[in-house]
Tab-separated table of C-alpha atoms in Angstrom:
chain	number	residue	atom	x	y	z
M	1363	MET	CA	63.360	-13.287	-67.913
M	1364	TYR	CA	59.644	-12.433	-67.430
M	1365	LEU	CA	58.878	-9.454	-65.151
M	1366	PRO	CA	55.673	-8.439	-64.095
M	1367	ASP	CA	54.528	-4.967	-65.263
M	1368	SER	CA	54.861	-3.154	-61.981
M	1369	ILE	CA	58.489	-4.342	-61.798
M	1370	LEU	CA	59.320	-3.436	-65.597
M	1371	THR	CA	57.765	-0.056	-64.868
M	1372	CYS	CA	60.141	0.602	-61.795
M	1373	ILE	CA	63.115	-0.335	-63.610
M	1374	GLN	CA	62.285	1.660	-66.617
M	1375	MET	CA	61.582	4.892	-64.617
M	1376	LEU	CA	65.148	4.327	-62.797
M	1377	GLU	CA	66.885	3.904	-65.996
M	1378	GLN	CA	65.252	6.928	-67.758
M	1379	ALA	CA	66.252	8.939	-64.647
M	1380	GLY	CA	69.981	7.875	-65.511
M	1381	PHE	CA	70.169	5.206	-62.849
M	1382	ALA	CA	71.047	1.458	-62.899
M	1383	ALA	CA	68.272	-0.866	-61.813
M	1384	TYR	CA	68.192	-4.532	-61.712
M	1385	VAL	CA	65.898	-7.423	-60.195
M	1386	VAL	CA	68.081	-9.259	-57.700
M	1387	GLY	CA	68.458	-12.467	-55.632
M	1388	GLY	CA	65.874	-15.387	-55.412
M	1389	CYS	CA	63.900	-14.158	-58.328
M	1390	VAL	CA	66.936	-14.449	-60.702
M	1391	ARG	CA	67.887	-17.812	-59.207
M	1392	ASP	CA	64.353	-18.998	-59.761
M	1393	ALA	CA	64.160	-17.769	-63.181
M	1394	CYS	CA	67.496	-19.502	-64.111
M	1395	LEU	CA	65.974	-22.604	-62.800
M	1396	GLY	CA	62.923	-22.304	-65.025
M	1397	LEU	CA	60.666	-21.678	-61.984
M	1398	ILE	CA	58.192	-18.765	-61.766
M	1399	PRO	CA	59.386	-16.363	-59.011
M	1400	GLN	CA	56.853	-15.843	-56.148
M	1401	ASP	CA	58.321	-12.205	-55.452
M	1402	TYR	CA	60.701	-9.777	-56.849
M	1403	ASP	CA	63.264	-7.580	-55.098
M	1404	MET	CA	65.049	-4.535	-56.991
M	1405	CYS	CA	68.392	-2.893	-56.332
M	1406	THR	CA	69.390	0.435	-57.862
M	1407	SER	CA	72.290	2.888	-58.101
M	1408	ALA	CA	69.938	5.583	-56.903
M	1409	LEU	CA	70.356	6.802	-53.353
M	1410	PRO	CA	67.302	6.751	-51.235
M	1411	GLU	CA	66.468	10.263	-51.810
M	1412	GLN	CA	66.808	10.074	-55.430
M	1413	THR	CA	64.454	6.856	-55.552
M	1414	GLU	CA	62.064	9.176	-53.646
M	1415	GLU	CA	62.151	11.737	-56.338
M	1416	VAL	CA	61.747	9.235	-59.257
M	1417	PHE	CA	58.719	7.872	-57.667
M	1418	GLN	CA	57.339	11.186	-56.144
M	1419	ASP	CA	53.998	10.544	-57.683
M	1420	TYR	CA	53.627	7.309	-55.923
M	1421	ARG	CA	52.692	6.328	-52.528
M	1422	LEU	CA	55.789	5.338	-50.811
M	1423	VAL	CA	56.732	3.161	-47.707
M	1424	LEU	CA	59.828	4.681	-45.895
M	1425	ALA	CA	60.363	2.387	-42.940
M	1426	GLY	CA	63.489	1.100	-44.431
M	1427	LYS	CA	64.948	4.199	-45.862
M	1428	LYS	CA	67.900	4.320	-43.482
M	1429	HIS	CA	69.051	0.976	-44.665
M	1430	GLY	CA	68.468	2.077	-48.342
M	1431	THR	CA	65.041	0.534	-49.124
M	1432	ILE	CA	62.231	2.492	-50.555
M	1433	GLY	CA	58.821	0.664	-50.975
M	1434	VAL	CA	56.766	1.760	-54.003
M	1435	VAL	CA	53.064	1.030	-53.864
M	1436	THR	CA	51.842	-0.111	-56.993
M	1437	GLU	CA	48.595	-1.905	-58.270
M	1438	ASP	CA	50.406	-5.233	-57.825
M	1439	GLY	CA	51.566	-4.544	-54.167
M	1440	VAL	CA	54.746	-2.863	-52.769
M	1441	VAL	CA	57.753	-2.974	-54.811
M	1442	GLU	CA	60.947	-2.729	-52.646
M	1443	ILE	CA	63.949	-0.952	-54.202
M	1444	THR	CA	67.080	-0.950	-52.297
M	1445	THR	CA	70.301	1.192	-53.100
M	1446	PHE	CA	73.511	-0.727	-53.938
M	1447	ARG	CA	75.267	-1.020	-50.422
M	1448	THR	CA	78.077	-2.795	-48.622
M	1449	GLU	CA	78.101	-3.648	-44.992
M	1450	GLY	CA	80.550	-3.722	-42.003
M	1451	GLU	CA	81.267	-6.406	-39.461
M	1452	TYR	CA	78.353	-8.346	-38.038
M	1453	ARG	CA	79.203	-8.508	-34.187
M	1454	ASP	CA	75.874	-9.797	-33.051
M	1455	ASN	CA	75.980	-12.498	-35.938
M	1456	ARG	CA	72.917	-10.816	-37.415
M	1457	HIS	CA	73.092	-7.026	-37.954
M	1458	PRO	CA	76.032	-5.133	-39.620
M	1459	ASP	CA	77.807	-2.474	-37.606
M	1460	TRP	CA	77.086	0.011	-40.553
M	1461	VAL	CA	75.835	0.125	-44.043
M	1462	ALA	CA	77.213	2.351	-46.799
M	1463	PHE	CA	75.819	2.938	-50.259
M	1464	VAL	CA	78.030	2.093	-53.083
M	1465	PRO	CA	77.809	2.825	-56.942
M	1466	GLU	CA	78.282	-0.541	-58.530
M	1467	VAL	CA	75.900	-3.582	-58.348
M	1468	GLU	CA	79.060	-6.098	-58.091
M	1469	GLN	CA	79.695	-4.502	-54.714
M	1470	ASP	CA	76.181	-5.086	-53.594
M	1471	LEU	CA	76.125	-8.723	-54.738
M	1472	ALA	CA	79.517	-9.341	-52.879
M	1473	ARG	CA	77.641	-9.116	-49.555
M	1474	ARG	CA	75.176	-11.597	-50.173
M	1475	ASP	CA	75.192	-15.328	-48.881
M	1476	PHE	CA	75.433	-17.810	-51.689
M	1477	THR	CA	76.394	-17.373	-55.323
M	1478	VAL	CA	72.957	-18.650	-56.587
M	1479	ASN	CA	71.464	-15.819	-54.888
M	1480	ALA	CA	74.114	-13.203	-55.781
M	1481	MET	CA	72.810	-12.578	-59.253
M	1482	ALA	CA	71.132	-9.359	-60.688
M	1483	TRP	CA	69.315	-8.914	-64.005
M	1484	SER	CA	68.038	-5.943	-66.112
M	1485	PRO	CA	66.327	-6.046	-69.347
M	1486	THR	CA	68.522	-3.315	-70.545
M	1487	ARG	CA	71.803	-4.396	-68.953
M	1488	GLY	CA	71.453	-8.136	-68.761
M	1489	TYR	CA	73.011	-10.323	-66.000
M	1490	ALA	CA	75.315	-9.037	-63.293
M	1491	ASP	CA	76.771	-12.418	-62.168
M	1492	PRO	CA	80.308	-11.799	-60.809
M	1493	PHE	CA	80.459	-14.904	-58.651
M	1494	GLY	CA	79.480	-17.543	-61.326
M	1495	GLY	CA	75.846	-18.048	-59.814
M	1496	ARG	CA	74.444	-19.377	-63.268
M	1497	GLU	CA	77.342	-21.771	-63.561
M	1498	ALA	CA	76.799	-23.113	-60.047
M	1499	LEU	CA	73.299	-23.603	-60.733
M	1500	LYS	CA	74.115	-25.628	-64.076
M	1501	ARG	CA	76.609	-27.742	-62.117
M	1502	GLY	CA	74.164	-28.134	-59.121
M	1503	ILE	CA	76.571	-26.628	-56.647
M	1504	LEU	CA	75.719	-24.420	-53.442
M	1505	ARG	CA	78.703	-22.204	-52.670
M	1506	ALA	CA	78.992	-19.191	-50.237
M	1507	VAL	CA	80.084	-16.036	-51.764
M	1508	GLY	CA	83.651	-15.409	-50.738
M	1509	ASP	CA	84.866	-16.609	-47.289
M	1510	PRO	CA	82.186	-19.059	-46.254
M	1511	GLU	CA	82.995	-18.653	-42.507
M	1512	LYS	CA	82.697	-14.993	-42.631
M	1513	ARG	CA	79.389	-15.269	-44.513
M	1514	PHE	CA	77.937	-17.519	-41.488
M	1515	ARG	CA	79.419	-15.276	-38.804
M	1516	GLU	CA	77.686	-12.395	-40.259
M	1517	ASP	CA	74.366	-14.298	-39.952
M	1518	SER	CA	74.461	-17.918	-39.008
M	1519	LEU	CA	70.926	-18.290	-40.099
M	1520	ARG	CA	72.524	-18.629	-43.370
M	1521	ILE	CA	73.395	-22.115	-42.514
M	1522	LEU	CA	69.803	-23.282	-42.176
M	1523	ARG	CA	69.050	-21.319	-45.357
M	1524	GLY	CA	71.962	-23.154	-47.245
M	1525	VAL	CA	70.544	-26.628	-46.176
M	1526	ARG	CA	66.985	-25.348	-47.322
M	1527	PHE	CA	68.379	-24.294	-50.725
M	1528	ALA	CA	70.359	-27.454	-51.117
M	1529	VAL	CA	67.198	-29.525	-50.339
M	1530	ARG	CA	64.823	-27.527	-52.357
M	1531	PHE	CA	66.909	-27.150	-55.482
M	1532	GLY	CA	68.736	-30.462	-55.268
M	1533	LEU	CA	72.247	-28.770	-54.937
M	1534	THR	CA	75.545	-30.357	-53.695
M	1535	VAL	CA	77.152	-28.183	-50.935
M	1536	ASP	CA	80.610	-27.157	-51.947
M	1537	PRO	CA	83.065	-28.901	-49.508
M	1538	GLU	CA	84.524	-25.761	-48.095
M	1539	THR	CA	80.989	-24.088	-47.640
M	1540	GLU	CA	79.832	-27.424	-46.146
M	1541	ARG	CA	82.887	-27.553	-43.770
M	1542	ALA	CA	82.050	-23.833	-42.588
M	1543	MET	CA	78.376	-24.681	-41.915
M	1544	TYR	CA	79.464	-27.293	-39.365
M	1545	SER	CA	82.215	-25.383	-37.862
M	1546	GLN	CA	79.958	-22.240	-37.285
M	1547	ALA	CA	76.862	-23.981	-36.363
M	1548	TYR	CA	77.250	-23.193	-32.814
M	1549	LEU	CA	76.639	-19.592	-33.660
M	1550	MET	CA	72.922	-20.388	-34.419
M	1551	GLU	CA	72.546	-20.580	-30.499
M	1552	ASN	CA	72.571	-16.771	-30.694
M	1553	LEU	CA	69.606	-16.536	-33.163
M	1554	ALA	CA	66.135	-15.520	-32.252
M	1555	ARG	CA	64.040	-18.605	-31.780
M	1556	GLU	CA	61.233	-17.479	-33.941
M	1557	ARG	CA	63.747	-17.073	-36.893
M	1558	VAL	CA	64.989	-20.666	-36.319
M	1559	PHE	CA	61.466	-21.929	-36.177
M	1560	ASP	CA	60.353	-20.223	-39.377
M	1561	GLU	CA	63.301	-21.595	-41.254
M	1562	LEU	CA	62.803	-25.064	-40.052
M	1563	CYS	CA	59.282	-25.158	-41.062
M	1564	LYS	CA	60.263	-24.167	-44.494
M	1565	LEU	CA	62.963	-26.958	-44.478
M	1566	ILE	CA	61.656	-29.966	-42.741
M	1567	PRO	CA	58.712	-30.693	-45.167
M	1568	GLY	CA	60.918	-30.893	-48.216
M	1569	MET	CA	63.547	-32.993	-46.546
M	1570	GLN	CA	64.292	-36.571	-47.904
M	1571	LEU	CA	66.105	-39.405	-46.134
M	1572	GLU	CA	69.399	-38.519	-47.480
M	1573	ASP	CA	68.961	-34.827	-46.424
M	1574	LEU	CA	68.162	-35.859	-42.931
M	1575	LEU	CA	71.136	-37.985	-42.454
M	1576	ARG	CA	73.441	-35.603	-44.149
M	1577	PHE	CA	72.413	-32.400	-42.117
M	1578	ALA	CA	71.750	-34.365	-38.991
M	1579	LYS	CA	74.377	-32.303	-37.035
M	1580	ILE	CA	72.971	-29.030	-38.317
M	1581	LEU	CA	69.484	-29.772	-37.224
M	1582	ALA	CA	70.863	-30.954	-33.793
M	1583	ALA	CA	72.644	-27.499	-33.474
M	1584	VAL	CA	69.204	-26.002	-33.331
M	1585	ILE	CA	67.269	-28.935	-31.656
M	1586	PRO	CA	69.905	-30.258	-29.064
M	1587	GLU	CA	67.604	-33.026	-28.155
M	1588	LEU	CA	68.392	-34.665	-31.378
M	1589	GLU	CA	72.116	-34.897	-30.806
M	1590	PRO	CA	72.041	-37.969	-28.401
M	1591	MET	CA	69.922	-39.721	-30.810
M	1592	ILE	CA	72.650	-39.689	-33.515
M	1593	GLY	CA	74.347	-43.293	-33.724
M	1594	PHE	CA	72.269	-44.363	-30.458
M	1595	ASP	CA	72.162	-48.132	-30.611
M	1596	GLN	CA	68.628	-49.119	-29.753
M	1597	ARG	CA	69.847	-52.722	-28.874
M	1598	SER	CA	66.605	-54.241	-30.072
M	1599	PRO	CA	65.876	-56.948	-32.502
M	1600	HIS	CA	62.844	-54.987	-33.871
M	1601	HIS	CA	65.215	-52.226	-35.067
M	1602	ALA	CA	68.104	-52.460	-37.562
M	1603	TYR	CA	68.920	-48.813	-37.549
M	1604	ASP	CA	70.335	-46.532	-35.110
M	1605	LEU	CA	67.821	-44.286	-33.251
M	1606	TYR	CA	68.449	-41.123	-35.340
M	1607	THR	CA	68.498	-43.076	-38.637
M	1608	HIS	CA	65.222	-44.601	-37.721
M	1609	VAL	CA	63.719	-41.163	-37.244
M	1610	ALA	CA	64.897	-39.963	-40.458
M	1611	HIS	CA	63.381	-42.811	-42.234
M	1612	VAL	CA	60.112	-42.082	-40.430
M	1613	VAL	CA	60.245	-38.429	-41.246
M	1614	SER	CA	60.820	-39.156	-44.973
M	1615	ALA	CA	57.896	-41.605	-45.104
M	1616	VAL	CA	55.134	-39.407	-43.596
M	1617	PRO	CA	53.139	-36.980	-45.747
M	1618	LYS	CA	54.870	-33.425	-46.105
M	1619	ASP	CA	52.381	-31.910	-43.848
M	1620	LEU	CA	54.079	-29.578	-41.260
M	1621	THR	CA	52.337	-30.983	-38.262
M	1622	ILE	CA	53.013	-34.620	-38.982
M	1623	ARG	CA	56.393	-33.919	-40.040
M	1624	TRP	CA	57.281	-32.293	-36.717
M	1625	ALA	CA	55.761	-35.144	-34.844
M	1626	ALA	CA	57.700	-37.772	-36.871
M	1627	LEU	CA	61.016	-35.747	-36.269
M	1628	LEU	CA	60.351	-35.484	-32.402
M	1629	HIS	CA	58.359	-38.814	-31.970
M	1630	ASP	CA	61.234	-40.769	-30.336
M	1631	ILE	CA	63.237	-37.943	-28.495
M	1632	GLY	CA	62.015	-39.591	-25.208
M	1633	LYS	CA	63.927	-42.870	-25.969
M	1634	VAL	CA	67.310	-42.009	-24.843
M	1635	PRO	CA	66.465	-40.642	-21.267
M	1636	THR	CA	64.140	-43.763	-20.767
M	1637	PHE	CA	66.560	-46.364	-22.108
M	1638	THR	CA	67.240	-49.427	-19.886
M	1639	GLN	CA	68.641	-52.877	-20.613
M	1640	ASP	CA	67.624	-56.172	-19.418
M	1641	GLU	CA	69.908	-59.066	-18.279
M	1642	THR	CA	70.166	-60.112	-21.805
M	1643	GLY	CA	71.488	-56.829	-23.005
M	1644	ARG	CA	68.224	-56.045	-24.848
M	1645	GLY	CA	67.138	-52.364	-24.922
M	1646	HIS	CA	63.675	-51.075	-23.570
M	1647	PHE	CA	62.334	-47.634	-23.698
M	1648	TYR	CA	59.298	-47.976	-21.008
M	1649	GLY	CA	57.472	-44.642	-20.956
M	1650	HIS	CA	59.209	-42.984	-23.792
M	1651	ALA	CA	55.938	-41.802	-25.331
M	1652	PRO	CA	54.781	-39.587	-22.476
M	1653	LYS	CA	58.414	-38.517	-21.648
M	1654	GLY	CA	58.847	-37.569	-25.638
M	1655	ALA	CA	55.610	-35.528	-25.504
M	1656	GLN	CA	56.916	-33.720	-22.508
M	1657	MET	CA	60.317	-32.919	-24.290
M	1658	ALA	CA	58.675	-31.947	-27.511
M	1659	GLU	CA	56.445	-29.475	-25.536
M	1660	GLU	CA	59.692	-27.958	-24.290
M	1661	VAL	CA	61.334	-28.025	-27.707
M	1662	LEU	CA	58.328	-26.348	-29.424
M	1663	ARG	CA	57.888	-23.772	-26.716
M	1664	ARG	CA	61.483	-22.692	-26.859
M	1665	LEU	CA	61.051	-22.379	-30.563
M	1666	LYS	CA	57.965	-20.184	-30.108
M	1667	ALA	CA	55.906	-22.601	-32.197
M	1668	PRO	CA	52.114	-21.474	-32.698
M	1669	THR	CA	49.999	-23.030	-29.874
M	1670	ALA	CA	47.883	-25.196	-32.106
M	1671	LEU	CA	50.779	-26.665	-33.711
M	1672	ARG	CA	52.366	-27.445	-30.514
M	1673	GLN	CA	49.469	-29.192	-28.876
M	1674	GLN	CA	48.803	-31.439	-32.010
M	1675	VAL	CA	52.370	-32.537	-32.144
M	1676	VAL	CA	52.599	-33.324	-28.341
M	1677	LEU	CA	49.229	-35.119	-28.650
M	1678	LEU	CA	50.729	-37.250	-31.710
M	1679	ILE	CA	53.816	-38.113	-29.877
M	1680	GLU	CA	51.992	-38.996	-26.644
M	1681	LYS	CA	49.629	-41.261	-28.507
M	1682	HIS	CA	52.008	-42.869	-31.066
M	1683	MET	CA	52.191	-46.022	-29.215
M	1684	LEU	CA	48.314	-46.234	-28.862
M	1685	ARG	CA	48.045	-48.915	-31.627
M	1686	LEU	CA	45.262	-48.542	-33.991
M	1687	THR	CA	43.575	-51.883	-34.808
M	1688	PRO	CA	41.024	-52.927	-37.584
M	1689	ASP	CA	38.230	-52.935	-35.294
M	1690	LYS	CA	35.289	-50.627	-36.169
M	1691	LYS	CA	33.991	-50.157	-32.564
M	1692	MET	CA	37.282	-49.292	-31.365
M	1693	LEU	CA	38.090	-46.926	-34.204
M	1694	ARG	CA	34.851	-45.157	-33.722
M	1695	ARG	CA	35.751	-44.518	-30.063
M	1696	GLN	CA	39.200	-43.217	-31.099
M	1697	ILE	CA	37.821	-40.880	-33.680
M	1698	GLY	CA	35.359	-39.728	-30.861
M	1699	ARG	CA	37.848	-39.028	-28.279
M	1700	LEU	CA	40.699	-37.774	-30.574
M	1701	SER	CA	38.968	-36.356	-33.708
M	1702	TRP	CA	39.257	-37.680	-37.477
M	1703	ASN	CA	42.178	-35.590	-38.156
M	1704	THR	CA	44.303	-37.079	-35.236
M	1705	VAL	CA	43.455	-40.497	-35.944
M	1706	GLU	CA	44.402	-40.059	-39.622
M	1707	GLN	CA	47.614	-38.586	-38.633
M	1708	LEU	CA	48.241	-41.235	-36.079
M	1709	LEU	CA	47.739	-43.868	-38.731
M	1710	ALA	CA	50.241	-42.169	-41.070
M	1711	LEU	CA	52.793	-41.719	-38.261
M	1712	GLN	CA	52.419	-45.316	-37.112
M	1713	LYS	CA	52.702	-46.677	-40.573
M	1714	ALA	CA	55.778	-44.865	-41.189
M	1715	ASP	CA	56.951	-46.103	-37.742
M	1716	MET	CA	56.403	-49.469	-38.439
M	1717	GLY	CA	58.056	-49.383	-41.783
M	1718	SER	CA	61.035	-47.802	-40.694
M	1719	LYS	CA	62.631	-50.404	-38.469
M	1720	GLY	CA	64.651	-51.926	-41.230
M	1721	THR	CA	63.804	-55.393	-40.117
M	1722	GLY	CA	61.983	-56.332	-43.470
M	1723	LYS	CA	58.597	-57.658	-42.217
M	1724	PRO	CA	56.205	-56.647	-44.881
M	1725	GLU	CA	53.377	-58.653	-43.033
M	1726	GLU	CA	53.337	-56.022	-40.275
M	1727	MET	CA	52.323	-53.668	-42.890
M	1728	GLU	CA	49.226	-55.204	-43.917
M	1729	ILE	CA	47.207	-54.078	-40.909
M	1730	PHE	CA	47.344	-50.449	-41.926
M	1731	GLU	CA	45.512	-51.019	-45.158
M	1732	GLN	CA	42.898	-52.817	-43.199
M	1733	ILE	CA	42.473	-49.915	-40.814
M	1734	ARG	CA	42.180	-47.505	-43.556
M	1735	GLU	CA	39.361	-49.577	-45.403
M	1736	ILE	CA	37.398	-49.502	-42.077
M	1737	LEU	CA	37.950	-45.791	-41.639
M	1738	GLU	CA	36.481	-45.108	-45.089
M	1739	GLU	CA	33.515	-47.292	-44.128
M	1740	ILE	CA	32.818	-45.275	-41.033
M	1741	ARG	CA	33.262	-42.087	-42.994
M	1742	THR	CA	30.384	-43.248	-45.421
M	1743	GLU	CA	28.103	-44.332	-42.744
M	1744	ASP	CA	28.232	-40.744	-41.333
M	1745	SER	CA	28.413	-42.459	-37.948
M	1746	CYS	CA	27.805	-40.738	-34.429
M	1747	LEU	CA	31.315	-40.530	-33.207
M	1748	SER	CA	31.093	-37.635	-30.572
M	1749	LEU	CA	28.505	-35.858	-28.446
M	1750	LYS	CA	27.959	-33.333	-31.039
M	1751	ASP	CA	26.574	-36.000	-33.444
M	1752	LEU	CA	24.277	-37.609	-30.656
M	1753	ALA	CA	20.657	-37.435	-31.309
M	1754	VAL	CA	19.932	-36.417	-27.852
M	1755	LYS	CA	21.154	-32.989	-26.236
M	1756	GLY	CA	21.477	-31.718	-22.684
M	1757	ASN	CA	17.990	-29.968	-23.102
M	1758	ASP	CA	16.226	-33.163	-23.934
M	1759	LEU	CA	17.658	-34.596	-20.578
M	1760	MET	CA	16.602	-31.713	-18.732
M	1761	ALA	CA	12.919	-31.882	-19.935
M	1762	LEU	CA	13.181	-35.495	-18.425
M	1763	GLY	CA	14.299	-34.118	-15.077
M	1764	PHE	CA	18.006	-34.624	-15.285
M	1765	ALA	CA	20.070	-31.806	-13.701
M	1766	GLY	CA	23.773	-30.906	-12.731
M	1767	LYS	CA	26.356	-33.532	-13.450
M	1768	ALA	CA	23.922	-36.121	-14.257
M	1769	ILE	CA	23.233	-34.547	-17.439
M	1770	GLY	CA	26.969	-34.849	-18.813
M	1771	GLN	CA	27.225	-38.463	-17.363
M	1772	THR	CA	24.192	-39.607	-19.129
M	1773	LEU	CA	25.164	-38.019	-22.506
M	1774	ASN	CA	28.540	-39.708	-22.282
M	1775	ALA	CA	26.689	-43.157	-21.322
M	1776	LEU	CA	24.458	-42.700	-24.164
M	1777	LEU	CA	27.488	-41.970	-26.499
M	1778	GLU	CA	29.105	-45.312	-25.255
M	1779	GLN	CA	26.090	-47.365	-26.083
M	1780	VAL	CA	25.955	-45.815	-29.525
M	1781	LEU	CA	29.638	-46.253	-30.291
M	1782	ASP	CA	29.224	-49.899	-28.871
M	1783	GLU	CA	26.211	-50.231	-31.431
M	1784	THR	CA	24.292	-51.353	-28.513
M	1785	LEU	CA	21.691	-48.651	-29.149
M	1786	PRO	CA	20.858	-46.801	-32.478
M	1787	ASN	CA	21.369	-43.130	-32.605
M	1788	GLU	CA	17.580	-42.410	-32.605
M	1789	LYS	CA	16.347	-39.830	-30.327
M	1790	GLN	CA	13.281	-41.737	-28.795
M	1791	THR	CA	15.356	-44.837	-28.102
M	1792	LEU	CA	18.020	-42.967	-26.537
M	1793	LEU	CA	15.476	-40.941	-24.445
M	1794	ALA	CA	13.811	-44.174	-23.333
M	1795	TRP	CA	17.165	-45.761	-22.341
M	1796	ALA	CA	17.932	-42.494	-20.266
M	1797	GLU	CA	14.529	-42.542	-18.489
M	1798	ARG	CA	14.972	-46.022	-17.519
M	1799	GLU	CA	18.402	-45.397	-16.340
M	1800	LYS	CA	17.196	-42.472	-14.250
M	1801	GLU	CA	14.499	-44.710	-12.691
M	1802	GLN	CA	16.696	-47.528	-11.731
M	1803	THR	CA	19.483	-44.795	-10.319
M	1804	TYR	CA	16.890	-42.562	-8.310
M	1805	GLY	CA	13.628	-44.463	-8.150
M	1806	ARG	CA	10.415	-43.337	-9.374
M	1807	LEU	CA	9.436	-39.636	-8.270
């Protein structure tokens, strides 16, 4: 296993001082999978004070000392070195009641979440793998260390982390571990919303259709608005799938961009509360887009999502029924009003939405390629799409005698003329039109 020079130096210094030292956890797992670890954690038999003494010539970070962690500042960054430890009960489903230092690495590994993460490695001592993490990786199995219910009661975020590991590494969850995930999912209500949102943002972009379907109940445990969608019959000839299955198809069909994935996941949450049936029994969802936007706003506020992401997701949901058409003038207007980024995200969302009904009508999909081609034409034309692109500015209109609201109104009117291709985006032509309008509205001064 390759180790950066800074990590190797820290291990060697601890070993030379008579202490056992290993890299541990995710970096060992990634190396076993043939991946390049993004970060390295270390554990050691040295007590915190002994670690301080070994690295007395280094600048140290001591904020985690009471939990056994000493940060050693190296040229490559801070290396965190934690004393082997065991832990007491987790009465709040997050923090142990007590932490005790122990002499053996196996005792330390026993407190970790999954066997694939409960491995340590040393260039001098080799692997410490008391729970069969390497074999589990070879077999593609995700299994909790020890009693899975106890592991998830200690920190219920491990349930979402387990889903993420299964998705990311293509692992099958051990049946006993999976049963515990579902039975303990209610404990995630106790988690800080920021922790849940952060874990969901790591998870959702990588999820495929089968992941979204298999772990639907776990996602619904942290986003309760998804629960009534699972198995919901849309009673529509346009939809072959239940509501959640349709959503799962949409999420897996859009790009892995975080914003559009969130929009896809939440785009139809307004359907259940707006559901009605006509006299034939056919289902309708009048107003589900604005209702869904309102509900998505509440979901993302509750999860403490960043403002920019929340606002863009809500906008996409609000506008997802605003059908884009292969009309250059209309597309120019929509880009001007919504922005290039929003129109392109809407196109991707609508394409996935249309293609995820399960009704098998490929001719409905042709329009999206037509729209894409026209968007490329608009892009290459360097068209005027918003007020910032307009050849005339407010100061130009003030020089003609415009004042107050009339300036903004006239600029918007000029933009409409340009978007309609009634006028070219040329300064003198636009000013001449504005002057004529002023004379017709106010008369000659």
